[in-house]
CSV table of C-alpha atoms in Angstrom, one decimal:
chain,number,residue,atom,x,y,z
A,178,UNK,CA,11.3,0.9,-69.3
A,179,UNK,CA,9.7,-2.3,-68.3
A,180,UNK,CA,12.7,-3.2,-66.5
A,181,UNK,CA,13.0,-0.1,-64.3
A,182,UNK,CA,8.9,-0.6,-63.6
A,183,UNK,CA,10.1,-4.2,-62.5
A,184,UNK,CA,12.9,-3.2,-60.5
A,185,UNK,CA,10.8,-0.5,-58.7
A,186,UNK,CA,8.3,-3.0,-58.0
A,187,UNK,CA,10.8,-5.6,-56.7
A,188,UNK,CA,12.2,-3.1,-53.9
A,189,UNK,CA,8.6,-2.2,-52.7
A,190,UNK,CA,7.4,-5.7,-52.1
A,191,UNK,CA,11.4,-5.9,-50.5
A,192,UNK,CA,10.1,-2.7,-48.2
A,193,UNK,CA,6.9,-4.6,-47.7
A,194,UNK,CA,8.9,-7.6,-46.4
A,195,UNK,CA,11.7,-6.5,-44.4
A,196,UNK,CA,10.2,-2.9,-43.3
A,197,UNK,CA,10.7,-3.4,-39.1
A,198,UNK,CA,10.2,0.2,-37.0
A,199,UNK,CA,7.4,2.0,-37.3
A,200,UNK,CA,6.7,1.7,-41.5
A,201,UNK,CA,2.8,2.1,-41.9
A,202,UNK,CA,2.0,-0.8,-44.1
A,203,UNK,CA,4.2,-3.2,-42.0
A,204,UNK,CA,2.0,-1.7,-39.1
A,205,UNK,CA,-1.1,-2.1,-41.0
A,206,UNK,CA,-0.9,-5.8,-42.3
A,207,UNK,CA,1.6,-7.3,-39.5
A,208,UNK,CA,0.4,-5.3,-36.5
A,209,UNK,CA,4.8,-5.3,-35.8
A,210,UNK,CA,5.1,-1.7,-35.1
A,211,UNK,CA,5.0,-0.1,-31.7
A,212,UNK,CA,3.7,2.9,-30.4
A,213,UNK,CA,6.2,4.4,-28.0
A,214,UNK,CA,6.2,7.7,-29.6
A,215,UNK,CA,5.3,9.9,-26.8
A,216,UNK,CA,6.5,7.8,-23.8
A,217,UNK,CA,9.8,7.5,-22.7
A,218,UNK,CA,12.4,9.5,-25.4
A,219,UNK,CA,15.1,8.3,-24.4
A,220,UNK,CA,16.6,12.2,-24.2
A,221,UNK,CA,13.6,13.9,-22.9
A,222,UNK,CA,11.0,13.6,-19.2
A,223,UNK,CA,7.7,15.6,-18.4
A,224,UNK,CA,7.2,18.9,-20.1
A,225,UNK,CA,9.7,17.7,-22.8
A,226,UNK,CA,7.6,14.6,-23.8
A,227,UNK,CA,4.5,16.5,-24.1
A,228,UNK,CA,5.7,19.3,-26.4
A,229,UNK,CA,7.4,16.4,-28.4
A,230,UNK,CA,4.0,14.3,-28.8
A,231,UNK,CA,2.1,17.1,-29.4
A,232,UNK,CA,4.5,18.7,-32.2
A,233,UNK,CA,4.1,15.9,-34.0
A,234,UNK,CA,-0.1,16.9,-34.9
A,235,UNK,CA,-3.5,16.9,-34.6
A,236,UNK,CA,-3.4,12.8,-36.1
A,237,UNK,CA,-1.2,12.0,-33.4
A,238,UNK,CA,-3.8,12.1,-31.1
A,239,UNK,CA,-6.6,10.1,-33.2
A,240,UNK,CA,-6.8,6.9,-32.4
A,241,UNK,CA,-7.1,6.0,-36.0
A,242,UNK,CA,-4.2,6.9,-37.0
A,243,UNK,CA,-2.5,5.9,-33.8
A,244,UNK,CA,-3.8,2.3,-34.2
A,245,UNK,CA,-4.5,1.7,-37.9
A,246,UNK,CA,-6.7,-1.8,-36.6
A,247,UNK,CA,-8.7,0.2,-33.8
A,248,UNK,CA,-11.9,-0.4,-35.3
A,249,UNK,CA,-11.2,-3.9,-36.1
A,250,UNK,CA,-14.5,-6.0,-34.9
A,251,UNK,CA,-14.3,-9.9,-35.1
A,252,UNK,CA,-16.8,-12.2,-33.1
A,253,UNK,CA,-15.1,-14.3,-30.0
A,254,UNK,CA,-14.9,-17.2,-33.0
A,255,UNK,CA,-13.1,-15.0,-35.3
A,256,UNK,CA,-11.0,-13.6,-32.6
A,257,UNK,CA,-9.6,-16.6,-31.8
A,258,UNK,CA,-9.3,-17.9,-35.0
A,259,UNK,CA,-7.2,-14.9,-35.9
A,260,UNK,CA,-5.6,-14.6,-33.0
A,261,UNK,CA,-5.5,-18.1,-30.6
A,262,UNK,CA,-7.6,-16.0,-27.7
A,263,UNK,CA,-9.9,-13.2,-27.5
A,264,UNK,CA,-10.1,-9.9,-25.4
A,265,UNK,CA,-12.1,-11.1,-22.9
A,266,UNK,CA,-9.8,-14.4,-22.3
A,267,UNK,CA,-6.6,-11.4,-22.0
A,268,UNK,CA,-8.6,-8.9,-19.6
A,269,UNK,CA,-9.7,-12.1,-17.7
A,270,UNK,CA,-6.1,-12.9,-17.1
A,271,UNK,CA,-4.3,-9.5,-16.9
A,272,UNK,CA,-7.0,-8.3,-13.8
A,273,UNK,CA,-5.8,-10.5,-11.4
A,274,UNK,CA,-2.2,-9.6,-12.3
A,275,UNK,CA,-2.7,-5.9,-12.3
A,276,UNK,CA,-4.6,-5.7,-8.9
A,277,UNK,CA,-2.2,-8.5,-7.3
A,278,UNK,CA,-4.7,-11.0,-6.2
A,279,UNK,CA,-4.1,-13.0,-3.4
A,280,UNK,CA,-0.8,-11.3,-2.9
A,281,UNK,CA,-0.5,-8.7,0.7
A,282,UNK,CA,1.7,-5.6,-0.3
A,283,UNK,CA,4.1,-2.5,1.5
A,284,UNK,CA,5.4,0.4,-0.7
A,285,UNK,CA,6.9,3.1,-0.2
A,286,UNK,CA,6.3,5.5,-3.2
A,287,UNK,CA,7.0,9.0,-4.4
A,288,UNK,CA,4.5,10.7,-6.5
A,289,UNK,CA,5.7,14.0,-8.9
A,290,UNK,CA,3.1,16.1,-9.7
A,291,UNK,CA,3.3,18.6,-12.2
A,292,UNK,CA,0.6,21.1,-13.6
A,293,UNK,CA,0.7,24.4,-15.1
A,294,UNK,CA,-0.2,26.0,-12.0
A,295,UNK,CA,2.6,24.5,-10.2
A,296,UNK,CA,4.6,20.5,-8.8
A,297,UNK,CA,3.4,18.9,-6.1
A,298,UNK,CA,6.0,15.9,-4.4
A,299,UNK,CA,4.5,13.5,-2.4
A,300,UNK,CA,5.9,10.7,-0.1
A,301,UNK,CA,3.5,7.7,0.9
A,302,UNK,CA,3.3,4.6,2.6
A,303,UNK,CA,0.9,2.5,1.3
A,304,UNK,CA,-0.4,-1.1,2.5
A,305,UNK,CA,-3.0,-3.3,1.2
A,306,UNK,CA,-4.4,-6.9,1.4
A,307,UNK,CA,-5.5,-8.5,-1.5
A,308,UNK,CA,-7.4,-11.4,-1.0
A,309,UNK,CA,-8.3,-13.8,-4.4
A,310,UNK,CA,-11.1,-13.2,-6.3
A,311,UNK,CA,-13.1,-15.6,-7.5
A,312,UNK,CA,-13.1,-16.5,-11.3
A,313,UNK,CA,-16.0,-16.1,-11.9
A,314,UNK,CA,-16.3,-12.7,-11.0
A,315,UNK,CA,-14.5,-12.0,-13.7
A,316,UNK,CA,-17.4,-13.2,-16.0
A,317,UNK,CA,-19.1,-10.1,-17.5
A,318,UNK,CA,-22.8,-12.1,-17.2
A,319,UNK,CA,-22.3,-13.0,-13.9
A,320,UNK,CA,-24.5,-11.0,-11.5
A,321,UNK,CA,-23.1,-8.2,-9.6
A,322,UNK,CA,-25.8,-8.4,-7.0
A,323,UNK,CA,-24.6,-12.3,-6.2
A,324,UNK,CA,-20.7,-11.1,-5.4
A,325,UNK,CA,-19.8,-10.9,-1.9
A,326,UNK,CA,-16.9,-10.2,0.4
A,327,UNK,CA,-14.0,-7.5,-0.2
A,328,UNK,CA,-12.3,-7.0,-3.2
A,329,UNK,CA,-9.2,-5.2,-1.3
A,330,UNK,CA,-8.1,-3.1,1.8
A,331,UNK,CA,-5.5,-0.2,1.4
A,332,UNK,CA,-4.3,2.2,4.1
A,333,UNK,CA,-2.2,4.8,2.8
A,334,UNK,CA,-0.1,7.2,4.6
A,335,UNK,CA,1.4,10.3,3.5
A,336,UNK,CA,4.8,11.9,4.9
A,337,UNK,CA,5.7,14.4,2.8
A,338,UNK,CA,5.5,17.3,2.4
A,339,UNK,CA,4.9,18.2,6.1
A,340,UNK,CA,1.3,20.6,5.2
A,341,UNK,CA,0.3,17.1,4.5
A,342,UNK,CA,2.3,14.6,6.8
A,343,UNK,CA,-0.4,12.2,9.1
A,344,UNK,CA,-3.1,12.9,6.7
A,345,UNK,CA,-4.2,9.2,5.6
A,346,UNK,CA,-6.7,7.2,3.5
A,347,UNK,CA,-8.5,4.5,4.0
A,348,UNK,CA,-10.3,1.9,1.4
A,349,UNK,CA,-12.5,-1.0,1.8
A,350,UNK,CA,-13.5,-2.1,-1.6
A,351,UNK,CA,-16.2,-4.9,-2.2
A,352,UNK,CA,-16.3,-7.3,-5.1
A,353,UNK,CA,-20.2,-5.9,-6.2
A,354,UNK,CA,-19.2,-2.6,-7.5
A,355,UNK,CA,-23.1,-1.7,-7.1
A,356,UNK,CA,-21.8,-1.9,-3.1
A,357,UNK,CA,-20.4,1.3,-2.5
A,358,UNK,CA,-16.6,1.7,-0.9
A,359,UNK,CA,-15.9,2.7,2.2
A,360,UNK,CA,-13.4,5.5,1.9
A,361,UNK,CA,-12.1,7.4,4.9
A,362,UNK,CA,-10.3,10.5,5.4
A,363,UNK,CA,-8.3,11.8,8.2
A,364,UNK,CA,-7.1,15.6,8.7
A,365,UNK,CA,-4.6,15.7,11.1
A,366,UNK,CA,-5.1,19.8,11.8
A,367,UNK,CA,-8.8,19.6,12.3
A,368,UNK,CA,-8.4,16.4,14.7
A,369,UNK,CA,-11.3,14.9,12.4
A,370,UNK,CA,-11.7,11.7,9.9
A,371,UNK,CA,-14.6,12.3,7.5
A,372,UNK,CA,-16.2,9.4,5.3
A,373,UNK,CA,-15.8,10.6,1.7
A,374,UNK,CA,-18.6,10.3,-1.1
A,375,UNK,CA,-18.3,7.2,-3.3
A,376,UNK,CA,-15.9,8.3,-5.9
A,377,UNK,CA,-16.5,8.4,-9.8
A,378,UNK,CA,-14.0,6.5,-11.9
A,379,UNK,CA,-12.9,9.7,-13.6
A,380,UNK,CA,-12.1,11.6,-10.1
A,381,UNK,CA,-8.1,12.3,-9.8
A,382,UNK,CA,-6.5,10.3,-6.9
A,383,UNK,CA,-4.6,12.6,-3.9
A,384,UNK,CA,-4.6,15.2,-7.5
A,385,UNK,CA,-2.7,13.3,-9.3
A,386,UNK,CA,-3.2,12.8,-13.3
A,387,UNK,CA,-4.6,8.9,-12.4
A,388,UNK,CA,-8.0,8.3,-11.6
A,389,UNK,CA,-10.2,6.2,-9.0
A,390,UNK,CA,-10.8,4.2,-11.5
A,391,UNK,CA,-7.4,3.4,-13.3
A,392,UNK,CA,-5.5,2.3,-9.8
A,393,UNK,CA,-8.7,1.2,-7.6
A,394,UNK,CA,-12.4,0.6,-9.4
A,395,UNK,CA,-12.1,-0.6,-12.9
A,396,UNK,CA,-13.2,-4.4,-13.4
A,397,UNK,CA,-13.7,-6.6,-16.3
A,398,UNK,CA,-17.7,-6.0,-16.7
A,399,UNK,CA,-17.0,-2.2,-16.8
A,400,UNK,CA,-15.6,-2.5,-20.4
A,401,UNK,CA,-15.7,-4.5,-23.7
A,402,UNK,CA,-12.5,-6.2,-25.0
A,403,UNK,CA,-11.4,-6.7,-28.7
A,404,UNK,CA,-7.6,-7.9,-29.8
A,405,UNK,CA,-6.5,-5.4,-32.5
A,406,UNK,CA,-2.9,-6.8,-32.9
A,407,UNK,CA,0.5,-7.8,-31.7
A,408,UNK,CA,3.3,-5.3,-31.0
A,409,UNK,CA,7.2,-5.7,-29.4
A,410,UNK,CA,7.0,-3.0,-26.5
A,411,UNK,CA,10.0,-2.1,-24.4
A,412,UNK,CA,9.7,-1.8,-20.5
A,413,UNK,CA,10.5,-4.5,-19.4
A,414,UNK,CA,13.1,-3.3,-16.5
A,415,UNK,CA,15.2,-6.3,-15.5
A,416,UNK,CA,15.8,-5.6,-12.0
A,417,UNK,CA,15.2,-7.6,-8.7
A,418,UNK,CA,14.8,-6.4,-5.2
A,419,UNK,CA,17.9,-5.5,-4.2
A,420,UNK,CA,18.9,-4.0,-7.3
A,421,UNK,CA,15.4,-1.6,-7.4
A,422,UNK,CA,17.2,-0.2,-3.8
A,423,UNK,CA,20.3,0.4,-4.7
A,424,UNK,CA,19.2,2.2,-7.9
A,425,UNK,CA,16.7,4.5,-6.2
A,426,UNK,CA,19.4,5.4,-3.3
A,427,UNK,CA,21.9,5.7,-6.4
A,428,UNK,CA,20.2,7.9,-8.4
A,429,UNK,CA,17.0,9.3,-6.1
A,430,UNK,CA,13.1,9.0,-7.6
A,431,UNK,CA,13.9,11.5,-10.3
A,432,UNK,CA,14.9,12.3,-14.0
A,433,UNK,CA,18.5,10.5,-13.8
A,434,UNK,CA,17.3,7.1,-12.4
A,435,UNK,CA,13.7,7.2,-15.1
A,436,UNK,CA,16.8,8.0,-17.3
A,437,UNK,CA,18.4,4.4,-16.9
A,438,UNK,CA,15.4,2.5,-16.3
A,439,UNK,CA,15.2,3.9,-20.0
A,440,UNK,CA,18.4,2.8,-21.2
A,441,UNK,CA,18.4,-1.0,-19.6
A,442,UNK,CA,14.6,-1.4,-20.6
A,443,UNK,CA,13.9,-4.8,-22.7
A,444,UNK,CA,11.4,-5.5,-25.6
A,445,UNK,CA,8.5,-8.2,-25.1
A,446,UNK,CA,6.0,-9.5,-27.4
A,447,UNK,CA,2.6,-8.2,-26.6
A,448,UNK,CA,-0.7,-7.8,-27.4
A,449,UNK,CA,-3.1,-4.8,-28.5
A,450,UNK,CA,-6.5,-4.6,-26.9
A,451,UNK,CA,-9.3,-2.3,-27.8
A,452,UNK,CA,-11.6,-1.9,-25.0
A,453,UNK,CA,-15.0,0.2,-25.3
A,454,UNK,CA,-16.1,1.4,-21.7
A,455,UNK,CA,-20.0,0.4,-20.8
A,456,UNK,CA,-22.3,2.6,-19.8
A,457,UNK,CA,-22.7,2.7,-16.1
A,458,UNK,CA,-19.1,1.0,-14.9
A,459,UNK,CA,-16.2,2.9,-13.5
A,460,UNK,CA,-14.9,3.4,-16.8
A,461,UNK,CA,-18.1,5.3,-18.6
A,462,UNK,CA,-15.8,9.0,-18.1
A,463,UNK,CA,-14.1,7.8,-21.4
A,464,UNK,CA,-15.4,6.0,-24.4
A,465,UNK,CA,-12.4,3.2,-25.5
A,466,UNK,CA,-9.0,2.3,-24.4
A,467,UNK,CA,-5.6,1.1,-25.9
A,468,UNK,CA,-4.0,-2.0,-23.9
A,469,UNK,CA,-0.5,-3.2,-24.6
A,470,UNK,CA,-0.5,-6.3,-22.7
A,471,UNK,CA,2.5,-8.9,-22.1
A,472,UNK,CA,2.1,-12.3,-24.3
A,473,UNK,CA,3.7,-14.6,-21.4
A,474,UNK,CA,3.1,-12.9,-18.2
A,475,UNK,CA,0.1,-10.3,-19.1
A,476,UNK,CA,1.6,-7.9,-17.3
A,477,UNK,CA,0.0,-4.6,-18.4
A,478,UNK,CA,2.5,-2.0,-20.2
A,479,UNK,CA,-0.2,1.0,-20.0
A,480,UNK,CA,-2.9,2.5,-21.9
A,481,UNK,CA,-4.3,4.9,-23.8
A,482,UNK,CA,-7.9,6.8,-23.1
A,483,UNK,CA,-10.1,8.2,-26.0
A,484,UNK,CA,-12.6,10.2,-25.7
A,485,UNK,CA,-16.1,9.8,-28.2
A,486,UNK,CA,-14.2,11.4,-30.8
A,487,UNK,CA,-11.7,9.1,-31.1
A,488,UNK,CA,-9.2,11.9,-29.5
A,489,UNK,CA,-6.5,11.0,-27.0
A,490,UNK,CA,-7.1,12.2,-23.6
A,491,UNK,CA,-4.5,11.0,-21.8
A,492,UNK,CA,-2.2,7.9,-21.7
A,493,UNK,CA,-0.8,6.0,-18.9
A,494,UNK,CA,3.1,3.8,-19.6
A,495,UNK,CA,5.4,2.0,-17.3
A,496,UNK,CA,8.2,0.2,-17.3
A,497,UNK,CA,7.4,-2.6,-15.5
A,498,UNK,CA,9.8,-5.3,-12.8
A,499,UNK,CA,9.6,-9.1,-12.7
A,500,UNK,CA,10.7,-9.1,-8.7
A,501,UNK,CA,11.2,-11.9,-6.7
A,502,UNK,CA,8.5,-11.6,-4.0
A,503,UNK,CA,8.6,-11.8,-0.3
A,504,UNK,CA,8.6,-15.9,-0.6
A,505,UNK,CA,10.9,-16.0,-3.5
A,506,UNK,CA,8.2,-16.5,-5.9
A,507,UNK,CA,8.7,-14.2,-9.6
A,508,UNK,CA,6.5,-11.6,-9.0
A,509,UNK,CA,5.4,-9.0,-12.1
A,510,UNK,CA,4.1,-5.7,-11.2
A,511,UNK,CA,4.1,-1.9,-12.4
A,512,UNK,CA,4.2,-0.2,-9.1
A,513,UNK,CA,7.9,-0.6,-8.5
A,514,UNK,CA,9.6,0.6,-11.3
A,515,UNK,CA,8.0,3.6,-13.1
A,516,UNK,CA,4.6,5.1,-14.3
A,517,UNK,CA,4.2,7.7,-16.7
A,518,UNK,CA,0.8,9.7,-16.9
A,519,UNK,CA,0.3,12.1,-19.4
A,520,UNK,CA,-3.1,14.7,-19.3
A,521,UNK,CA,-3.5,16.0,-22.7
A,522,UNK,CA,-6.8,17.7,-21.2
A,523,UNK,CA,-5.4,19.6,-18.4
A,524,UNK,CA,-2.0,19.4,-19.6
A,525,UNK,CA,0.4,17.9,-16.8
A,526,UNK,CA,1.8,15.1,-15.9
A,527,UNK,CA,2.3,12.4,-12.8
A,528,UNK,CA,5.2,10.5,-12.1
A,529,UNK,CA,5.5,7.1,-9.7
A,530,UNK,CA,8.8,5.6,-8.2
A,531,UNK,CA,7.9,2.2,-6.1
A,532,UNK,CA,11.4,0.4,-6.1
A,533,UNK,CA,10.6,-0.4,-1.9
A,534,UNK,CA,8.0,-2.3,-2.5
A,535,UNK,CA,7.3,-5.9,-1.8
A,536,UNK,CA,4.4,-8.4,-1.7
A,537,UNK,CA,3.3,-11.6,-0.1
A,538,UNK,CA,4.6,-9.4,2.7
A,539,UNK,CA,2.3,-10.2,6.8
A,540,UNK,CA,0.3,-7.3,6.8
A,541,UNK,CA,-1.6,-6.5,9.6
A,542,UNK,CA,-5.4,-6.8,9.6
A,543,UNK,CA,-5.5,-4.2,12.6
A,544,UNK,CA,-3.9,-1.4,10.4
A,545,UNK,CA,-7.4,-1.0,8.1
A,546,UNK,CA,-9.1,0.5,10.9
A,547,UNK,CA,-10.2,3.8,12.1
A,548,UNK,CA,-7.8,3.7,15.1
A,549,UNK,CA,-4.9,3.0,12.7
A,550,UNK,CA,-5.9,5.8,10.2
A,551,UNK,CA,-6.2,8.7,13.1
A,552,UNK,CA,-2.3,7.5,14.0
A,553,UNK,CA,-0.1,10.9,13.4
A,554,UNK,CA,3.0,10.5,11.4
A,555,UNK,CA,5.9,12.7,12.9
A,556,UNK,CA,8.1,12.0,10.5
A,557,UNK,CA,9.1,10.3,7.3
A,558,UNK,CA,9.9,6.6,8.7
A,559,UNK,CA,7.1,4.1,9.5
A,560,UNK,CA,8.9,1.4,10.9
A,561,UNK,CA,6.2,-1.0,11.4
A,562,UNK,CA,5.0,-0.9,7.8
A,563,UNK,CA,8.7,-0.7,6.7
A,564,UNK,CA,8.7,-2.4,3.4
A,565,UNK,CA,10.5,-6.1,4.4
A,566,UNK,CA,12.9,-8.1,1.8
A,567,UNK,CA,12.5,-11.3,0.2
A,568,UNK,CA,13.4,-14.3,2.5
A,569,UNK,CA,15.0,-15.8,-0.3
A,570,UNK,CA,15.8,-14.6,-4.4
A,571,UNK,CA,14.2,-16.3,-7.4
A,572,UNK,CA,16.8,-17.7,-9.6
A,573,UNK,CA,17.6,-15.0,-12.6
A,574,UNK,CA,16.8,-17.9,-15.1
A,575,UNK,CA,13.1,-17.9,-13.2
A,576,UNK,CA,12.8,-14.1,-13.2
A,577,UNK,CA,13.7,-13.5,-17.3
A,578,UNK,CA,14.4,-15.5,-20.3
A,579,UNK,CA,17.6,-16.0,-21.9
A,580,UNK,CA,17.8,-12.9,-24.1
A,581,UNK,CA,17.1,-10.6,-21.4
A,582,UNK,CA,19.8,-12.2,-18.9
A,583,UNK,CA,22.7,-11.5,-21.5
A,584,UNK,CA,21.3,-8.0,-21.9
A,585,UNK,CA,21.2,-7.4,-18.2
A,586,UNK,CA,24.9,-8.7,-17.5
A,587,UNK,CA,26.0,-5.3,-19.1
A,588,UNK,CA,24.7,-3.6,-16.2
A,589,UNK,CA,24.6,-5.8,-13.4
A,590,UNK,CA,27.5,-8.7,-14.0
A,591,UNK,CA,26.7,-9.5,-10.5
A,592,UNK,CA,23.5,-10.1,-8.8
A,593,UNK,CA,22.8,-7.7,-5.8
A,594,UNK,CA,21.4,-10.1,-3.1
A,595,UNK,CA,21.6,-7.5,0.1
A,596,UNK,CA,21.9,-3.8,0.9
A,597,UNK,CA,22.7,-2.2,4.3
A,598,UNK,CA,19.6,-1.1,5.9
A,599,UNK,CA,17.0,-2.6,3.4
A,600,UNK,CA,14.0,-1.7,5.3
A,601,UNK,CA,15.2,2.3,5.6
A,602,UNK,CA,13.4,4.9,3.2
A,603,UNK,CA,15.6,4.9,0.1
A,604,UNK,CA,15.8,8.1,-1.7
A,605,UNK,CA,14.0,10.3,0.1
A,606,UNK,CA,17.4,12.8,0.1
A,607,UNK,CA,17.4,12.7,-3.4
A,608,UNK,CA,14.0,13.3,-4.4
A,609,UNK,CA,14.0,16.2,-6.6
C-alpha cells in the first residue's frame, strides 16, 4: 500500500514538473500557460471562434478563471523584486511602440465587419504623422494641464464600398487629453464637412468592434498597471515587406491568407499585465484589462476587456510583423498583419488586413487639412498616398532571432526583396 501511495505521489510532483500546455497548476505557480483559447483555432475564423469560446462556459469568460493571478497586488518594490520591472515601467515602454512615435506612416487596410444584422467591407487609406512624445508624458503624476503640442495627425480615406467612397476623416490629437480633438468629417453626397463631438473611449470607430479609445485615445495615466505573469504567445508572423505583398495578392485579405499567417505564426516570451482603468480617462467604459506584451520588443499581442464583474467583454489579438521600415530600420507593429476583435456584448466581430503599410514614410503636412479632407475619391487608387517600399531591407538576422529564422526557411527559403508594382493596391480583387 505504502508503495502504491508513494508511486502516486511521485508521478504528481512528475505532472507538477514537466506539465507544459495549458495544466492549471503549471499555470498557477509558473504563470507558463497561454491563453489563446478563443483567438486564432487554427481550423476555425469569425462566427466559428465565437461559438467555440463560448461553448466552452460561463468560467471562460471570468477573468478569474481565465487568469488565475488577476488579482495579484504587489507594491512597485515587490513587483520588481518578483518580476525585474513593474507595470508601469512595461506600459511606459509599450505606448510609444503601439502608437509608432516618431515614426510617419501609409496603409492601405481592409476592414471586415460582421454583426448579426449583416458584413460590412471596407477599403481605406490611411496616413498619419507621429511626432515623439516626450517621456515624461508618460508619467501618470505629471500634469495634463502642462502638455502641449499634438500627440498625432491621421487622415483617412475610404474607397470602398462606393455608398461610402470620398467620405474621409480627419484627426488632430493633442498630448493633454483634457484638450479636446479635432475630428472632422466629410460627406461627399451632402457637399458638407461637419466637426464631430469629442468622442468617448468606448464609441465604435467607422462601426467597427474597436473603439476611439483602443486605436486613438488611450494613454498611460488613463489606467493602472500590475504584472500578473509570464506566458509564451504565438503571433509573431515572420514576414518582411515584400513578403506581406506578395501574400495579400496571393491569398487576398480573407480567411485563406489569416489561415497561414496561422500556420507560420512563432511563440515569444511575454509578459501579463493587469491594468485597472481610472475614473475619468478614455478607458473608464470598462473596469480592467489583460495585456500580453512582448519581453524583447514590447510589442503588444492584444487584450482582453472586463467589465465590473470581472466578465469578458470583448478581446482584441493580432499577429503581429517585425518589418523593415522605409529606412531599413526593424520596425514592430500590429497594423500590418492581422487583428482579431471579438464583441461578446453585441456579438460580432472585426477583422484588419495592413500588409501595404510602411512607416518612416515623407508624409505630407498639407494632407491634414480641410482642403485635403473635402478631396473626392473616384476610385480605389490614391496614388499620391500610395504606400512606398523600403529603400533598403534589414538584414533577417536584425528582424528575428535564430529560432525563428530556421522556422521561417520552411516557408520562405528565399527572401522576397521586390514585387512588380509595389506601390499598386494589393488584394483588393480578392477581398472577400
Amino acid at each position: 500500500m505504502k508503495r502504491i501511495l508513494g508511486s502516486f505521489v511521485l508521478f504528481f510532483l512528475c505532472v507538477l514538473v514537466f506539465a507544459e500546455d495549458c495544466f492549471c497548476l503549471e499555470d498557477c505557480f509558473n504563470y507558463r500557460c497561454t491563453r489563446q483559447d478563443q483567438h486564432f483555432f487554427k481550423e476555425v475564423y469569425g462566427w466559428d471562434v465565437i461559438k467555440a469560446f463560448e461553448e466552452k462556459g460561463k468560467d471562460n469568460f471570468n477573468i478569474e478563471k481565465r487568469w488565475p493571478t488577476a488579482n495579484l497586488i504587489y507594491t512597485p518594490e515587490e513587483e520588481r523584486a518578483r518580476f525585474g520591472t513593474t507595470g508601469l515601467e512595461l506600459a511606459q515602454r509599450y505606448n510609444p511602440v503601439w502608437y509608432h512615435d516618431g515614426k510617419n506612416m501609409r496603409m492601405f487596410c481592409y476592414w471586415r465587419i460582421v454583426h448579426r444584422g449583416g458584413e460590412r467591407k471596407l477599403i481605406a487609406w490611411r496616413a498619419e504623422i507621429n511626432p515623439p512624445m516626450p517621456k515624461e508624458y508618460l508619467d501618470p503624476s505629471y500634469p495634463e494641464e502642462k502638455k502641449t503640442g499634438l500627440d498625432r495627425q491621421m487622415i483617412l480615406h475610404w474607397v470602398h464600398p462606393s455608398d461610402i467612397r470620398g467620405t474621409s476623416i480627419l484627426i488632430n490629437s493633442y498630448n493633454n487629453k483634457k484638450k479636446d480633438n479635432d475630428t472632422w468629417l466629410w460627406f461627399p453626397s451632402l457637399r458638407k464637412v461637419r466637426r464631430l463631438t469629442p468622442a468617448n473611449g468606448g464609441d465604435a470607430l467607422a462601426g467597427s468592434d474597436f473603439t476611439f479609445a483602443e486605436v486613438l485615445l488611450l494613454r498611460v495615466p488613463d489606467e493602472t498597471y500590475q504584472v500578473i505573469g509570464e506566458t509564451r504567445y504565438t503571433g509573431l508572423v515572420p514576414v518582411d515587406f515584400y513578403e506581406g505583398l506578395y501574400l495579400i495578392e496571393k491569398h487576398g485579405p480573407g480567411r485563406e491568407r489569416v489561415a497561414f499567417y496561422k500556420k507560420i505564426s512563432q511563440p515569444r516570451d511575454c509578459w501579463v499585465i493587469r491594468t485597472k482603468s481610472v475614473s475619468g480617462g478614455y478607458g473608464d467604459w470598462y473596469s480592467s484589462r489583460i495585456l500580453v506584451l512582448d519581453k524583447e520588443w514590447y510589442s503588444l499581442y492584444g487584450w482582453e476587456i472586463y467589465d465590473a464583474e470581472g466578465t469578458m467583454m470583448k478581446s482584441d489579438w493580432s499577429m503581429t510583423k517585425r518589418v523593415s521600415d522605409y529606412n531599413g530600420n526593424p520596425m514592430n507593429s500590429y497594423v500590418n498583419a492581422t487583428s482579431e476583435v471579438l464583441n461578446f456584448m453585441d456579438r460580432g466581430f472585426t477583422y484588419t488586413f495592413g500588409d501595404q503599410t510602411n512607416f518612416g514614410v515623407p508624409v505630407d503636412q498639407s494632407w491634414f487639412t480641410l482642403r485635403e479632407l473635402k478631396k473626392s475619391i473616384p476610385t480605389v487608387l490614391i496614388p499620391y498616398m500610395a504606400v512606398l517600399p523600403p529603400k533598403r531591407l534589414a538584414p533577417l538576422d536584425e528582424l528575428y532571432p535564430p529560432e525563428i529564422l530556421k522556422a521561417r526557411k520552411a516557408y520562405f527559403p528565399e527572401r522576397i526583396t521586390s514585387i512588380p508594382n509595389p506601390t499598386s493596391c494589393k488584394g483588393v480583387d480578392k477581398f472577400e
